[in-house]
Amino acid sequence: MFGEGPGQEVHAASFIRERRLVLDEALRRSPGELSRIALHELFHFVWVRLSNAERRCWEELLRQQMALGATGELGWSAEKRLASLRPADIERRSRRWREYVCESFCDSAAWAFGLLRRHGEFTLPEPFRSQRRQTLAGIVRHHGGVLPI
Ligand SMILES: [Zn+2]
């Protein structure tokens, strides 16, 4: 459903338990941005339906990329959470870390499946982008091409 956005910063929201998705009316004027944001929100529904092993696989990819010095993300939602992480969050798998992992998954999926090839929020360099695309493709293959929502 479309609704009046709660503000300029937030263009959408997912309510997983109620199985509802709200998109800012203003997104109708920007089809590329609408696809990016709608896909991000849709992948929140996918994330909660993945197995623990699949979610851990994504988490391990992020750990490996960080260890290799990756900086940047594929959306502001993940990037702002990444910026607030402390080393202890990663070690303890704190709530902040787990929220980052989830937002990174949703932003990466919106990038991989979306219409936009360039965007100011796509700051993660290669080869890290391709690794994320390959990991997402593996998850899709694992589900026979049909992702649960
Ligand atoms: Zn999100």
PDB file of C-alpha atoms and ligand atoms in Angstrom:
ATOM      1  CA  MET A   1       0.000   0.000   0.000  1.00  0.00           C
ATOM      2  CA  PHE A   2       1.074   3.583  -0.502  1.00  0.00           C
ATOM      3  CA  GLY A   3       0.745   6.095   2.262  1.00  0.00           C
ATOM      4  CA  GLU A   4       1.927   9.496   3.282  1.00  0.00           C
ATOM      5  CA  GLY A   5       5.514   9.139   4.370  1.00  0.00           C
ATOM      6  CA  PRO A   6       6.404   9.771   7.957  1.00  0.00           C
ATOM      7  CA  GLY A   7       9.233  12.112   6.893  1.00  0.00           C
ATOM      8  CA  GLN A   8      11.910  12.819   4.342  1.00  0.00           C
ATOM      9  CA  GLU A   9      14.398  10.293   5.688  1.00  0.00           C
ATOM     10  CA  VAL A  10      12.083   7.296   5.774  1.00  0.00           C
ATOM     11  CA  HIS A  11      10.452   6.307   2.479  1.00  0.00           C
ATOM     12  CA  ALA A  12       9.071   2.964   3.525  1.00  0.00           C
ATOM     13  CA  ALA A  13       8.482   0.636   6.417  1.00  0.00           C
ATOM     14  CA  SER A  14       7.855  -3.080   6.807  1.00  0.00           C
ATOM     15  CA  PHE A  15       5.652  -4.583   9.462  1.00  0.00           C
ATOM     16  CA  ILE A  16       6.730  -8.195   9.288  1.00  0.00           C
ATOM     17  CA  ARG A  17       4.272  -9.711  11.763  1.00  0.00           C
ATOM     18  CA  GLU A  18       1.308  -7.848  10.282  1.00  0.00           C
ATOM     19  CA  ARG A  19       2.630  -8.672   6.789  1.00  0.00           C
ATOM     20  CA  ARG A  20       2.255  -5.050   5.718  1.00  0.00           C
ATOM     21  CA  LEU A  21       4.527  -2.778   3.711  1.00  0.00           C
ATOM     22  CA  VAL A  22       4.111   1.007   3.541  1.00  0.00           C
ATOM     23  CA  LEU A  23       5.728   3.076   0.785  1.00  0.00           C
ATOM     24  CA  ASP A  24       5.960   6.859   0.672  1.00  0.00           C
ATOM     25  CA  GLU A  25       3.600   8.369  -1.912  1.00  0.00           C
ATOM     26  CA  ALA A  26       6.462  10.568  -3.195  1.00  0.00           C
ATOM     27  CA  LEU A  27       8.283   7.466  -4.542  1.00  0.00           C
ATOM     28  CA  ARG A  28       5.794   7.321  -7.440  1.00  0.00           C
ATOM     29  CA  ARG A  29       7.739  10.157  -9.038  1.00  0.00           C
ATOM     30  CA  SER A  30      11.003   8.122  -9.030  1.00  0.00           C
ATOM     31  CA  PRO A  31      10.541   4.614 -10.468  1.00  0.00           C
ATOM     32  CA  GLY A  32      14.183   3.619  -9.933  1.00  0.00           C
ATOM     33  CA  GLU A  33      14.130   4.745  -6.324  1.00  0.00           C
ATOM     34  CA  LEU A  34      10.729   3.111  -5.838  1.00  0.00           C
ATOM     35  CA  SER A  35      12.116  -0.216  -7.071  1.00  0.00           C
ATOM     36  CA  ARG A  36      15.181   0.070  -4.842  1.00  0.00           C
ATOM     37  CA  ILE A  37      13.218   0.913  -1.713  1.00  0.00           C
ATOM     38  CA  ALA A  38      10.353  -1.514  -2.360  1.00  0.00           C
ATOM     39  CA  LEU A  39      12.833  -4.346  -2.967  1.00  0.00           C
ATOM     40  CA  HIS A  40      14.707  -3.470   0.232  1.00  0.00           C
ATOM     41  CA  GLU A  41      11.470  -3.704   2.209  1.00  0.00           C
ATOM     42  CA  LEU A  42      10.380  -6.898   0.430  1.00  0.00           C
ATOM     43  CA  PHE A  43      13.678  -8.554   1.332  1.00  0.00           C
ATOM     44  CA  HIS A  44      12.987  -7.898   5.009  1.00  0.00           C
ATOM     45  CA  PHE A  45      10.205 -10.473   4.583  1.00  0.00           C
ATOM     46  CA  VAL A  46      12.641 -12.848   2.856  1.00  0.00           C
ATOM     47  CA  TRP A  47      15.268 -12.415   5.598  1.00  0.00           C
ATOM     48  CA  VAL A  48      12.992 -13.662   8.368  1.00  0.00           C
ATOM     49  CA  ARG A  49      12.070 -16.746   6.298  1.00  0.00           C
ATOM     50  CA  LEU A  50      15.658 -17.813   5.560  1.00  0.00           C
ATOM     51  CA  SER A  51      17.202 -20.614   7.576  1.00  0.00           C
ATOM     52  CA  ASN A  52      19.644 -19.797  10.355  1.00  0.00           C
ATOM     53  CA  ALA A  53      22.371 -21.376   8.200  1.00  0.00           C
ATOM     54  CA  GLU A  54      21.568 -19.015   5.325  1.00  0.00           C
ATOM     55  CA  ARG A  55      21.555 -15.974   7.589  1.00  0.00           C
ATOM     56  CA  ARG A  56      24.881 -17.111   9.098  1.00  0.00           C
ATOM     57  CA  CYS A  57      26.270 -17.532   5.599  1.00  0.00           C
ATOM     58  CA  TRP A  58      25.460 -13.876   4.869  1.00  0.00           C
ATOM     59  CA  GLU A  59      26.975 -12.849   8.192  1.00  0.00           C
ATOM     60  CA  GLU A  60      30.171 -14.757   7.415  1.00  0.00           C
ATOM     61  CA  LEU A  61      30.435 -13.050   4.035  1.00  0.00           C
ATOM     62  CA  LEU A  62      30.272  -9.659   5.780  1.00  0.00           C
ATOM     63  CA  ARG A  63      32.920 -10.736   8.315  1.00  0.00           C
ATOM     64  CA  GLN A  64      35.217 -11.889   5.520  1.00  0.00           C
ATOM     65  CA  GLN A  65      34.720  -8.670   3.580  1.00  0.00           C
ATOM     66  CA  MET A  66      35.461  -6.560   6.663  1.00  0.00           C
ATOM     67  CA  ALA A  67      38.590  -8.613   7.331  1.00  0.00           C
ATOM     68  CA  LEU A  68      39.717  -7.832   3.777  1.00  0.00           C
ATOM     69  CA  GLY A  69      39.225  -4.107   4.438  1.00  0.00           C
ATOM     70  CA  ALA A  70      35.911  -3.569   2.663  1.00  0.00           C
ATOM     71  CA  THR A  71      34.368  -0.178   3.285  1.00  0.00           C
ATOM     72  CA  GLY A  72      31.052   1.156   2.088  1.00  0.00           C
ATOM     73  CA  GLU A  73      27.703  -0.471   1.557  1.00  0.00           C
ATOM     74  CA  LEU A  74      24.909  -0.767  -0.969  1.00  0.00           C
ATOM     75  CA  GLY A  75      22.454   1.525   0.799  1.00  0.00           C
ATOM     76  CA  TRP A  76      22.241   4.101   3.529  1.00  0.00           C
ATOM     77  CA  SER A  77      20.271   1.801   5.809  1.00  0.00           C
ATOM     78  CA  ALA A  78      23.212  -0.605   6.087  1.00  0.00           C
ATOM     79  CA  GLU A  79      25.841   2.128   5.884  1.00  0.00           C
ATOM     80  CA  LYS A  80      24.551   4.061   8.892  1.00  0.00           C
ATOM     81  CA  ARG A  81      24.435   0.844  10.955  1.00  0.00           C
ATOM     82  CA  LEU A  82      27.917  -0.087   9.789  1.00  0.00           C
ATOM     83  CA  ALA A  83      29.184   3.321  10.929  1.00  0.00           C
ATOM     84  CA  SER A  84      27.814   2.791  14.440  1.00  0.00           C
ATOM     85  CA  LEU A  85      29.383  -0.658  14.968  1.00  0.00           C
ATOM     86  CA  ARG A  86      32.084  -1.177  17.562  1.00  0.00           C
ATOM     87  CA  PRO A  87      34.469  -4.155  17.541  1.00  0.00           C
ATOM     88  CA  ALA A  88      32.660  -5.650  20.550  1.00  0.00           C
ATOM     89  CA  ASP A  89      29.375  -5.677  18.582  1.00  0.00           C
ATOM     90  CA  ILE A  90      30.919  -7.950  15.971  1.00  0.00           C
ATOM     91  CA  GLU A  91      32.588 -10.269  18.493  1.00  0.00           C
ATOM     92  CA  ARG A  92      29.473 -10.660  20.632  1.00  0.00           C
ATOM     93  CA  ARG A  93      27.064 -10.669  17.678  1.00  0.00           C
ATOM     94  CA  SER A  94      25.172  -7.890  19.442  1.00  0.00           C
ATOM     95  CA  ARG A  95      21.759  -6.660  18.406  1.00  0.00           C
ATOM     96  CA  ARG A  96      23.475  -3.753  16.575  1.00  0.00           C
ATOM     97  CA  TRP A  97      25.563  -6.229  14.574  1.00  0.00           C
ATOM     98  CA  ARG A  98      22.582  -8.429  13.734  1.00  0.00           C
ATOM     99  CA  GLU A  99      20.573  -5.393  12.610  1.00  0.00           C
ATOM    100  CA  TYR A 100      23.474  -4.355  10.401  1.00  0.00           C
ATOM    101  CA  VAL A 101      23.660  -7.862   8.876  1.00  0.00           C
ATOM    102  CA  CYS A 102      19.925  -7.757   8.103  1.00  0.00           C
ATOM    103  CA  GLU A 103      20.013  -4.253   6.589  1.00  0.00           C
ATOM    104  CA  SER A 104      23.066  -5.196   4.558  1.00  0.00           C
ATOM    105  CA  PHE A 105      21.212  -8.203   3.162  1.00  0.00           C
ATOM    106  CA  CYS A 106      18.194  -6.071   2.216  1.00  0.00           C
ATOM    107  CA  ASP A 107      20.260  -3.257   0.694  1.00  0.00           C
ATOM    108  CA  SER A 108      22.429  -5.745  -1.222  1.00  0.00           C
ATOM    109  CA  ALA A 109      19.374  -7.572  -2.566  1.00  0.00           C
ATOM    110  CA  ALA A 110      17.750  -4.265  -3.609  1.00  0.00           C
ATOM    111  CA  TRP A 111      20.972  -3.405  -5.451  1.00  0.00           C
ATOM    112  CA  ALA A 112      21.324  -6.848  -7.055  1.00  0.00           C
ATOM    113  CA  PHE A 113      17.719  -7.195  -8.216  1.00  0.00           C
ATOM    114  CA  GLY A 114      16.899  -3.513  -8.742  1.00  0.00           C
ATOM    115  CA  LEU A 115      16.792  -1.265 -11.787  1.00  0.00           C
ATOM    116  CA  LEU A 116      19.494   1.173 -10.732  1.00  0.00           C
ATOM    117  CA  ARG A 117      23.121   0.448 -11.647  1.00  0.00           C
ATOM    118  CA  ARG A 118      24.434   3.682 -10.131  1.00  0.00           C
ATOM    119  CA  HIS A 119      23.329   5.478  -7.002  1.00  0.00           C
ATOM    120  CA  GLY A 120      25.015   7.714  -4.458  1.00  0.00           C
ATOM    121  CA  GLU A 121      24.347   5.103  -1.773  1.00  0.00           C
ATOM    122  CA  PHE A 122      26.205   2.322  -3.650  1.00  0.00           C
ATOM    123  CA  THR A 123      29.585   2.860  -2.020  1.00  0.00           C
ATOM    124  CA  LEU A 124      30.783  -0.750  -1.664  1.00  0.00           C
ATOM    125  CA  PRO A 125      33.549  -1.356  -4.241  1.00  0.00           C
ATOM    126  CA  GLU A 126      34.272  -4.387  -6.362  1.00  0.00           C
ATOM    127  CA  PRO A 127      35.022  -7.243  -5.892  1.00  0.00           C
ATOM    128  CA  PHE A 128      32.863  -7.114  -2.763  1.00  0.00           C
ATOM    129  CA  ARG A 129      29.724  -6.256  -4.752  1.00  0.00           C
ATOM    130  CA  SER A 130      30.143  -9.302  -6.956  1.00  0.00           C
ATOM    131  CA  GLN A 131      30.690 -11.548  -3.941  1.00  0.00           C
ATOM    132  CA  ARG A 132      27.409 -10.337  -2.505  1.00  0.00           C
ATOM    133  CA  ARG A 133      25.623 -10.930  -5.811  1.00  0.00           C
ATOM    134  CA  GLN A 134      27.034 -14.473  -5.938  1.00  0.00           C
ATOM    135  CA  THR A 135      25.994 -15.218  -2.357  1.00  0.00           C
ATOM    136  CA  LEU A 136      22.477 -13.924  -3.084  1.00  0.00           C
ATOM    137  CA  ALA A 137      22.342 -16.038  -6.243  1.00  0.00           C
ATOM    138  CA  GLY A 138      23.338 -19.081  -4.161  1.00  0.00           C
ATOM    139  CA  ILE A 139      20.488 -18.416  -1.731  1.00  0.00           C
ATOM    140  CA  VAL A 140      18.029 -18.048  -4.624  1.00  0.00           C
ATOM    141  CA  ARG A 141      19.306 -21.301  -6.190  1.00  0.00           C
ATOM    142  CA  HIS A 142      19.001 -23.061  -2.838  1.00  0.00           C
ATOM    143  CA  HIS A 143      15.298 -22.157  -2.876  1.00  0.00           C
ATOM    144  CA  GLY A 144      14.827 -23.364  -6.445  1.00  0.00           C
ATOM    145  CA  GLY A 145      14.487 -19.779  -7.684  1.00  0.00           C
ATOM    146  CA  VAL A 146      11.505 -19.006  -5.447  1.00  0.00           C
ATOM    147  CA  LEU A 147      12.254 -16.979  -2.347  1.00  0.00           C
ATOM    148  CA  PRO A 148       9.932 -17.274   0.632  1.00  0.00           C
ATOM    149  CA  ILE A 149       8.267 -14.089   1.895  1.00  0.00           C
TER     150      ILE A 149
HETATM  151 ZN    ZN B   1      15.605  -2.096   6.186  1.00  0.00          ZN
END
